[in-house]
PDB file of C-alpha atoms in Angstrom:
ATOM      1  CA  UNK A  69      -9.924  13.895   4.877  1.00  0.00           C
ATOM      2  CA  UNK A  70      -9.414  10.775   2.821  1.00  0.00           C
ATOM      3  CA  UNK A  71     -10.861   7.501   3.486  1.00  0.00           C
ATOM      4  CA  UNK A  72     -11.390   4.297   1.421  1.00  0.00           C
ATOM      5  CA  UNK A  73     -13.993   1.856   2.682  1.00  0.00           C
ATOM      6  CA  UNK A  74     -13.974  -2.018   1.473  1.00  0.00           C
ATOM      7  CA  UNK A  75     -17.176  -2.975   2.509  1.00  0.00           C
ATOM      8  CA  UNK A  76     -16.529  -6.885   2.643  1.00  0.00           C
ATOM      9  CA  UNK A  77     -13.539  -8.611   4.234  1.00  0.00           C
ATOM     10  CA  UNK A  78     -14.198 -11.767   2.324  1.00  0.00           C
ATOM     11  CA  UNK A  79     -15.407 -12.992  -0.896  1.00  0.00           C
ATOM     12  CA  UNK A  80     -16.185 -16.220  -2.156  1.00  0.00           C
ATOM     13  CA  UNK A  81     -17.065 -17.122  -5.184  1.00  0.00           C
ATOM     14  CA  UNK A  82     -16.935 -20.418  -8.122  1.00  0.00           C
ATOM     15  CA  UNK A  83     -15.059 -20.558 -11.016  1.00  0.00           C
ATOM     16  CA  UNK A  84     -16.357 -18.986 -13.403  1.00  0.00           C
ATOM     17  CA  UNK A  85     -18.813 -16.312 -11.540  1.00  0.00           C
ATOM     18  CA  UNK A  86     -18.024 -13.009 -12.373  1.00  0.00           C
ATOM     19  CA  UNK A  87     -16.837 -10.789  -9.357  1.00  0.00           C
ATOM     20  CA  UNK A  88     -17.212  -7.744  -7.991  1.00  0.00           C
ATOM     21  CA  UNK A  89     -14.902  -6.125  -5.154  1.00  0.00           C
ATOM     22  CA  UNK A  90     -16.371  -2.873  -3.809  1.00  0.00           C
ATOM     23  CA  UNK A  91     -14.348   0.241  -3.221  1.00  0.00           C
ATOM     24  CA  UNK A  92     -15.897   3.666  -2.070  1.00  0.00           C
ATOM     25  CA  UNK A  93     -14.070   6.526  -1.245  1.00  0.00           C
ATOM     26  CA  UNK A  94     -14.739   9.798   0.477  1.00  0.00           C
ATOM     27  CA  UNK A  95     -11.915  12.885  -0.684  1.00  0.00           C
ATOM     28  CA  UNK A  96     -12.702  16.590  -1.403  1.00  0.00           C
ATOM     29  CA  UNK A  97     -10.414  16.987  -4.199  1.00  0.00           C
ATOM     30  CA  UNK A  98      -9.745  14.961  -7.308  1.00  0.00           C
ATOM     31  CA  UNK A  99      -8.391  11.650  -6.353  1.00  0.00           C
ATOM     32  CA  UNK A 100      -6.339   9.104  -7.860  1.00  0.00           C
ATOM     33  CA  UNK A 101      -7.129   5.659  -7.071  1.00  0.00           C
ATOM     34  CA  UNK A 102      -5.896   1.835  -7.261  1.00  0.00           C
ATOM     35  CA  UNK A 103      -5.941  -1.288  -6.861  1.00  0.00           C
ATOM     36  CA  UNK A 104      -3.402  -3.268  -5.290  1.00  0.00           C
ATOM     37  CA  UNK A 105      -3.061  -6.966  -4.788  1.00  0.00           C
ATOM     38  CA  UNK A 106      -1.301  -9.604  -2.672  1.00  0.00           C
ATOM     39  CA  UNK A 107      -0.992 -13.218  -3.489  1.00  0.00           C
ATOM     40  CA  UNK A 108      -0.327 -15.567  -1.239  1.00  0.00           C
ATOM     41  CA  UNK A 109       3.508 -15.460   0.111  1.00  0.00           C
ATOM     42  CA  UNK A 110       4.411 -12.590  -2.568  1.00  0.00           C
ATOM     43  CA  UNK A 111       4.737  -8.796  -2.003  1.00  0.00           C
ATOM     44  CA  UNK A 112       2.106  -6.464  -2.597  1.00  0.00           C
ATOM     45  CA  UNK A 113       1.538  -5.431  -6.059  1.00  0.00           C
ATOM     46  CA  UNK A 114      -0.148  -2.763  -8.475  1.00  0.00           C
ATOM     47  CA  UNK A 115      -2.959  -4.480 -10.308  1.00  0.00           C
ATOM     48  CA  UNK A 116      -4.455  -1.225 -11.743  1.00  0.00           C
ATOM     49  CA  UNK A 117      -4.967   2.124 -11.634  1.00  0.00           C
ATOM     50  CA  UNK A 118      -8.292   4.696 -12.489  1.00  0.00           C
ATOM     51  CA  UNK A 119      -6.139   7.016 -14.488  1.00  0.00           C
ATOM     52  CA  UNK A 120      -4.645   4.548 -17.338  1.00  0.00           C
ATOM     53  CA  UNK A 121      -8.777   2.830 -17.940  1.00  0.00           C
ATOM     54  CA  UNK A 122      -6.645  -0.299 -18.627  1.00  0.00           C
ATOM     55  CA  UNK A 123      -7.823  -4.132 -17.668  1.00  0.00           C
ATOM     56  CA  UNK A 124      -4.833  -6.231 -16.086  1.00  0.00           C
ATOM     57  CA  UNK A 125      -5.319 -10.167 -15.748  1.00  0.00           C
ATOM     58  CA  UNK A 126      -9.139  -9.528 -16.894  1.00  0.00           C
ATOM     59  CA  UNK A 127      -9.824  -6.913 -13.948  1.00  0.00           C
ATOM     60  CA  UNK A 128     -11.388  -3.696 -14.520  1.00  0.00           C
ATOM     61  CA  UNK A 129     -12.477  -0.652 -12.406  1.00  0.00           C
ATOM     62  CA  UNK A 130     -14.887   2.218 -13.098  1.00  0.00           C
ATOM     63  CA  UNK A 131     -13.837   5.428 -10.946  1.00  0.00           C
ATOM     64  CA  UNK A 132     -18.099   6.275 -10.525  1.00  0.00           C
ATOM     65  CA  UNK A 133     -17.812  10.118  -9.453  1.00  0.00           C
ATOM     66  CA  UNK A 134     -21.166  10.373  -8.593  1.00  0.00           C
ATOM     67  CA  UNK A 135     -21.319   7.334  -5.977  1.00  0.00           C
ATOM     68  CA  UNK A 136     -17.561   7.763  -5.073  1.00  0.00           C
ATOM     69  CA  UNK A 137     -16.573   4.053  -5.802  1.00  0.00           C
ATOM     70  CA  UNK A 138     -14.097   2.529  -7.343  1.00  0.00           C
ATOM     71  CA  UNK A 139     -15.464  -1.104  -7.859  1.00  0.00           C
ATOM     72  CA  UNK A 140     -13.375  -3.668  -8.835  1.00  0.00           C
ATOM     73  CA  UNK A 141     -14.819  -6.449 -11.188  1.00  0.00           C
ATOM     74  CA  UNK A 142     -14.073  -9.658 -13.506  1.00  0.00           C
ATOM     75  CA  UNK A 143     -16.659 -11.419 -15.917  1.00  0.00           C
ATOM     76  CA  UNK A 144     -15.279 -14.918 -14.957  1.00  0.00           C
ATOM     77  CA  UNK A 145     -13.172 -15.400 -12.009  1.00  0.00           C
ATOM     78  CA  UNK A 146     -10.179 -18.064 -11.829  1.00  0.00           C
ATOM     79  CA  UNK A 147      -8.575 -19.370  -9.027  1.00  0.00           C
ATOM     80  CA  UNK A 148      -5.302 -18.119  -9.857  1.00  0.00           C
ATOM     81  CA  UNK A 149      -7.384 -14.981  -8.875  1.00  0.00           C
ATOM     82  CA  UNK A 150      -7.913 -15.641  -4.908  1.00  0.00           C
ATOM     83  CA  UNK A 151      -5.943 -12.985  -3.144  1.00  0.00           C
ATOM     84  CA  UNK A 152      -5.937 -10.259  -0.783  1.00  0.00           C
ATOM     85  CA  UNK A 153      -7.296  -7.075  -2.825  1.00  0.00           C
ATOM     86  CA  UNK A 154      -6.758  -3.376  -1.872  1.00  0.00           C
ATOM     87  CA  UNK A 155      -7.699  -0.565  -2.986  1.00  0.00           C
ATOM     88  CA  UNK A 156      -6.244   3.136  -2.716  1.00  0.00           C
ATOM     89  CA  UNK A 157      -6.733   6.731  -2.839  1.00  0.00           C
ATOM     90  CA  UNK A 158      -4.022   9.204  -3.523  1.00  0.00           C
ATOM     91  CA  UNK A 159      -4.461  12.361  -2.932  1.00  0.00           C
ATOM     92  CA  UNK A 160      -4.404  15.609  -5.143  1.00  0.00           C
ATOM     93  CA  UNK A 161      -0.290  16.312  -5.772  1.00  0.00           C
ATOM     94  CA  UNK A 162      -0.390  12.519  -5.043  1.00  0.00           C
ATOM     95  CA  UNK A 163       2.099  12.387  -1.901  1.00  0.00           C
ATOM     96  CA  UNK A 164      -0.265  10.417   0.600  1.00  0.00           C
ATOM     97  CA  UNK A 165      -2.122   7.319  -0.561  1.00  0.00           C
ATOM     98  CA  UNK A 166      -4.554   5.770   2.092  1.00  0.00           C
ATOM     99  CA  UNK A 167      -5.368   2.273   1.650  1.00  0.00           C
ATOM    100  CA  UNK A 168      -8.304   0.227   2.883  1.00  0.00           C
ATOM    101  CA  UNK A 169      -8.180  -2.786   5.030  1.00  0.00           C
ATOM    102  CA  UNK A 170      -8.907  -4.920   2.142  1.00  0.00           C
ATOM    103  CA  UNK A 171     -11.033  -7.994   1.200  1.00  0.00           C
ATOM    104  CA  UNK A 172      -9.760 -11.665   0.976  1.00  0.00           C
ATOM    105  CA  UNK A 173     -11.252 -12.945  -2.481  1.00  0.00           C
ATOM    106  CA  UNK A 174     -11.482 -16.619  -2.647  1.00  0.00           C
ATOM    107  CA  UNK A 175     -12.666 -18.682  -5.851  1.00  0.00           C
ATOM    108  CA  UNK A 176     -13.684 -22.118  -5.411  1.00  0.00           C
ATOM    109  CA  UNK A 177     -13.103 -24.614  -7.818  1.00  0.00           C
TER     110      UNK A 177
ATOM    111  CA  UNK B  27      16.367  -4.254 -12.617  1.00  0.00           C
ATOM    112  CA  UNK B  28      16.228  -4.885  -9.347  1.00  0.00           C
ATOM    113  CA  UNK B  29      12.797  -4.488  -6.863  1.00  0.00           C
ATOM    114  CA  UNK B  30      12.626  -2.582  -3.758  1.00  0.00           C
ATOM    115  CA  UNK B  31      14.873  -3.686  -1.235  1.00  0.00           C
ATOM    116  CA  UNK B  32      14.074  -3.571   2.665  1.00  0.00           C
ATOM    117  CA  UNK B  33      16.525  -4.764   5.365  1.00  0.00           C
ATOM    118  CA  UNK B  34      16.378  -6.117   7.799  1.00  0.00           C
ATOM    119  CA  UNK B  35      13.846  -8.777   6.720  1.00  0.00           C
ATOM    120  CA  UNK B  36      13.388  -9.541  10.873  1.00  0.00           C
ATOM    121  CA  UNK B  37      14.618  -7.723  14.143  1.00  0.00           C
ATOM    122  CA  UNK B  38      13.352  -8.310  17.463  1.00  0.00           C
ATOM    123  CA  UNK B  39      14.014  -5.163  20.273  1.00  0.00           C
ATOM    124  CA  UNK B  40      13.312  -4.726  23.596  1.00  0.00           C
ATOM    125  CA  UNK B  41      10.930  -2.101  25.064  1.00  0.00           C
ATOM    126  CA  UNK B  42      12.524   1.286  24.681  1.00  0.00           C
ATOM    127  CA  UNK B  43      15.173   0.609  22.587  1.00  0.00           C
ATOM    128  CA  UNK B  44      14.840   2.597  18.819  1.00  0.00           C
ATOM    129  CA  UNK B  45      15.652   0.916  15.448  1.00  0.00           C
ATOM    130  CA  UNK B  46      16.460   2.046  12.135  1.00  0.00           C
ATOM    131  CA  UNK B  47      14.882   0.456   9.094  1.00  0.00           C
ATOM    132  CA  UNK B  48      16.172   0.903   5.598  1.00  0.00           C
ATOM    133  CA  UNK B  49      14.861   0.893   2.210  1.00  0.00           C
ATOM    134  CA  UNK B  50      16.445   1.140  -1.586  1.00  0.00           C
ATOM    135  CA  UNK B  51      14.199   1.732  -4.336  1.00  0.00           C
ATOM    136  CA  UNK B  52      13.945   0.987  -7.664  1.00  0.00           C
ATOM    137  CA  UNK B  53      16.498   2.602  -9.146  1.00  0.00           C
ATOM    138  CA  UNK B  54      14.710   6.243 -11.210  1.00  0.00           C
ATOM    139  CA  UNK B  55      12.220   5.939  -7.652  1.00  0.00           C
ATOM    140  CA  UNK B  56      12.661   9.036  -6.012  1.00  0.00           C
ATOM    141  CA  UNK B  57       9.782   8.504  -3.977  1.00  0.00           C
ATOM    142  CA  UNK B  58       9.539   6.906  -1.092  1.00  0.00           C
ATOM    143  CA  UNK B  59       6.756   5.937   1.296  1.00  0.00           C
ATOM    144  CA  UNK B  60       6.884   3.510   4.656  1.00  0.00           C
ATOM    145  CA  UNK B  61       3.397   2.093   6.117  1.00  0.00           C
ATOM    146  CA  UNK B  62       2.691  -0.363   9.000  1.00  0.00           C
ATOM    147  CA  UNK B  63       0.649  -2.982   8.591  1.00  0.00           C
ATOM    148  CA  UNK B  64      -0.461  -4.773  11.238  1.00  0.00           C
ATOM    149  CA  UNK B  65      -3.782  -7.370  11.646  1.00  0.00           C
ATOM    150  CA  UNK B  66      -5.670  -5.108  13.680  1.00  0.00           C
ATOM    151  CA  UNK B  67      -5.115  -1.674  11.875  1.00  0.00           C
ATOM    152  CA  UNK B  68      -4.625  -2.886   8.193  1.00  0.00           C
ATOM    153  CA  UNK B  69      -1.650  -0.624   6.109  1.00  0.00           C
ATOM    154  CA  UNK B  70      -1.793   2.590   7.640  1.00  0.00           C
ATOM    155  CA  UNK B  71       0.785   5.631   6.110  1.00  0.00           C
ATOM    156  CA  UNK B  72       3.448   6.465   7.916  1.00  0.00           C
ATOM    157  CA  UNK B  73       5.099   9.301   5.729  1.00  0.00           C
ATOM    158  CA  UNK B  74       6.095   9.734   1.497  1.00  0.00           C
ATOM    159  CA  UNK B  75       9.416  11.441   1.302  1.00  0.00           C
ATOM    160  CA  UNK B  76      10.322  12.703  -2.635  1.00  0.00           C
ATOM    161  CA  UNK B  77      14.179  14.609  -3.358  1.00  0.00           C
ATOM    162  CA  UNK B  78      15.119  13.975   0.475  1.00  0.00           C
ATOM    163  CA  UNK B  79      11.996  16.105   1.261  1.00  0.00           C
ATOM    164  CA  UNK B  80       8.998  14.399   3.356  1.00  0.00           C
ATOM    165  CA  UNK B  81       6.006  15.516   1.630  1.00  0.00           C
ATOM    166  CA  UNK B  82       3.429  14.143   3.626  1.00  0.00           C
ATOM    167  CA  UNK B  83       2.794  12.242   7.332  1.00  0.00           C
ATOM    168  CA  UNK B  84       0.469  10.284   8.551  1.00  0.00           C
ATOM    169  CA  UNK B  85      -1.021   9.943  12.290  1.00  0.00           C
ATOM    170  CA  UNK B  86       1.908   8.779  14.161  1.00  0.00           C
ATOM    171  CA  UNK B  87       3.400   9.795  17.205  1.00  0.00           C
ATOM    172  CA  UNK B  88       6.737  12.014  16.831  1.00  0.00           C
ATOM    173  CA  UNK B  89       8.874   8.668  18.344  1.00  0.00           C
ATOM    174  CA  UNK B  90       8.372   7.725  14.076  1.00  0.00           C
ATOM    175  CA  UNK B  91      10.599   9.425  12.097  1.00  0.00           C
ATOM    176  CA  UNK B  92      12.499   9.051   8.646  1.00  0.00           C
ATOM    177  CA  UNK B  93      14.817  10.783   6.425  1.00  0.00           C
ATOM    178  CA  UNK B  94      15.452  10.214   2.762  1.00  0.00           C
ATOM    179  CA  UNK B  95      19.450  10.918   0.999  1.00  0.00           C
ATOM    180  CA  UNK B  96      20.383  12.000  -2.282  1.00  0.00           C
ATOM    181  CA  UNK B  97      20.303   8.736  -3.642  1.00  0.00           C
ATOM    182  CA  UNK B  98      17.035   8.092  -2.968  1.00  0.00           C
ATOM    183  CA  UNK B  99      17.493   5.193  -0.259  1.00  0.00           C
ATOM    184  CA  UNK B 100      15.302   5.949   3.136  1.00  0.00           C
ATOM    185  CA  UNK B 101      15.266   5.190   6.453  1.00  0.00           C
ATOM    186  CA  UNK B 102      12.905   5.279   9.324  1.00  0.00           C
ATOM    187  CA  UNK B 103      13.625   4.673  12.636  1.00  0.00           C
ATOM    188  CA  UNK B 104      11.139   4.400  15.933  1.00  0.00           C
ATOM    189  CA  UNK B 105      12.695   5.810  18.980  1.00  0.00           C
ATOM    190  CA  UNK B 106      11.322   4.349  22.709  1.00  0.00           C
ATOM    191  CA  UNK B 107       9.977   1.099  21.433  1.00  0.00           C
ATOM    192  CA  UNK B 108       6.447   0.048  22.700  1.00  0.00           C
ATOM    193  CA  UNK B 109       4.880  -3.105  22.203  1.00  0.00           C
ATOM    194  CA  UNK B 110       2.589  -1.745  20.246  1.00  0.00           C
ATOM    195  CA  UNK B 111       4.983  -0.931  17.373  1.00  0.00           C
ATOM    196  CA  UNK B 112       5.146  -4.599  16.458  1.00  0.00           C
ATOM    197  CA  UNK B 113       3.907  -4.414  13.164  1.00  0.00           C
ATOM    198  CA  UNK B 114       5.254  -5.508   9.758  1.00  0.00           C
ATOM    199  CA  UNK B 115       7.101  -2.161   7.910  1.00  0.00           C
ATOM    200  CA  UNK B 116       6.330  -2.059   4.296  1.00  0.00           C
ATOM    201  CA  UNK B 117       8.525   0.480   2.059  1.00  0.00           C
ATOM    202  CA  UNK B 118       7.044   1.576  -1.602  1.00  0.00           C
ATOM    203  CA  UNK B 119       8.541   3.857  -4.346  1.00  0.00           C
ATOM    204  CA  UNK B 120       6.972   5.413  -6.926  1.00  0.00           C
ATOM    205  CA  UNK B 121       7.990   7.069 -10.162  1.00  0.00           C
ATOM    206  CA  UNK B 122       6.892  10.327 -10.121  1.00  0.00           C
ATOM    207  CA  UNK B 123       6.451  13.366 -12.617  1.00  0.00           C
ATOM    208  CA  UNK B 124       5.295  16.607 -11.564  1.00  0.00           C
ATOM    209  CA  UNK B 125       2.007  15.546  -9.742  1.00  0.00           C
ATOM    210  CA  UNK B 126       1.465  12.330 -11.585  1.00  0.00           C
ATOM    211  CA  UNK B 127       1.015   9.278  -9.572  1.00  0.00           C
ATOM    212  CA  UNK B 128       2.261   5.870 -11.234  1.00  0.00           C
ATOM    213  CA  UNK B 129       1.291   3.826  -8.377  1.00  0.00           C
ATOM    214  CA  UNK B 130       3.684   2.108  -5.911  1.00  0.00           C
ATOM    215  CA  UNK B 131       6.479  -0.447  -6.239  1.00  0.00           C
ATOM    216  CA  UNK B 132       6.613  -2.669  -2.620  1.00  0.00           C
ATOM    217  CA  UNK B 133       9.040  -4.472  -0.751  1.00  0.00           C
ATOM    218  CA  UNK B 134       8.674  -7.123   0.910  1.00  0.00           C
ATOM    219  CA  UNK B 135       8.906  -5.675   4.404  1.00  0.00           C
ATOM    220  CA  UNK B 136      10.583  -5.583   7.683  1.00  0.00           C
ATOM    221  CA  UNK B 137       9.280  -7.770  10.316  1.00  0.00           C
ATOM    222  CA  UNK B 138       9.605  -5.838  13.787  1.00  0.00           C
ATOM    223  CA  UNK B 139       8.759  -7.485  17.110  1.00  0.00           C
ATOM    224  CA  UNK B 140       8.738  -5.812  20.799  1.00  0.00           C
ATOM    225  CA  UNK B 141       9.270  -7.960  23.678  1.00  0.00           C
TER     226      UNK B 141
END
């Protein structure tokens, strides 16, 4: 079965901290994960994904076999950056993508 | 181009009634997923239709159900309305090739409420 656990609900943190939202998964097969994020009053939006290794608005995530987590971090957090941050798991054939329940991230100026 | 489109953006049903939601996606999308998100529950998958085929379902009762036409456009529709289907209905497409997975595309949702 497929399941994504966000540890934290809510994050604070000051300008200028690095962050670090955790993501760990539990699949059998190869998965296919993501990040997703929702600012405030817009829709929810692809920030990254594991497959493409790329860093969007200064965000990157490590797909860590081994510990099955998918941890989202940034060296120096804005406040541009406080939103609601998911993250996914497709599975194998990719036709079912599980989400957790997220974690609020809010940077303080 | 233009995003994902959901309509209605609000509809409000009595207990038992059914509705039909509907969903365009991005035009090249020919997948198609639905979720409900509520507070309580978080986004939870409903089903992932691809070529008018659903490929996948999550753990809903048979009352959801959803279909998916040549052109890509879906809809879902809940049959017997309870009041716990009061939930926000988010629609995603996807480009897909072969297996590959380029993430999801969202709309903006369709607010249901039960009374």
């Amino acid at each position: 079965a497929q399941r994504v656990t966000q540890p934290e609900k809510l994050l604070s943190v000051f300008k200028g901290a690095p962050v670090e939202l955790k993501c760990n998964y539990s699949y059998s097969g190869s998965p296919e994960l993501f990040w997703y994020v929702q600012y405030s009053r817009q829709r929810l939006q692809l920030l990254l994904r594991h497959i493409s290794r790329e860093s969007i608005k200064g965000f990157t995530a490590d797909l860590n076999k081994g510990e099955t987590s998918f941890h989202l971090k940034k060296p120096f957090a804005q406040e541009e950056d406080s939103a609601m941050y998911y993250c996914a798991l497709s599975n194998t054939g990719g036709f079912k993508t599980i989400f957790g329940a997220g974690t609020r991230l809010f940077v303080k100026a | 181009k233009a995003g994902v489109t959901q309509t209605p953006r609000y509809l409000i049903k009595t207990r038992g009634q059914q509705v039909t939601l509907s969903c365009s996606p991005i035009s090249g999308h020919r997948s198609v997923s639905w979720y409900q998100q509520t507070p309580g529950q978080g986004l939870q998958f409903l089903f992932e239709y691809f070529s008018e085929t659903q490929r996948n379902k999550g753990n809903f009762p048979g009352r959801f159900s959803g279909r998916q036409f040549s052109n890509s456009r879906s809809e879902m529709n809940v049959s017997t309305l309870e009041l716990g289907d009061s939930a926000l209905y988010l629609c995603a497409s996807s480009l897909r090739t072969g297996n590959a997975n380029y993430g999801y595309t969202f709309g903006s949702g369709t607010r249901l409420t039960v009374v």
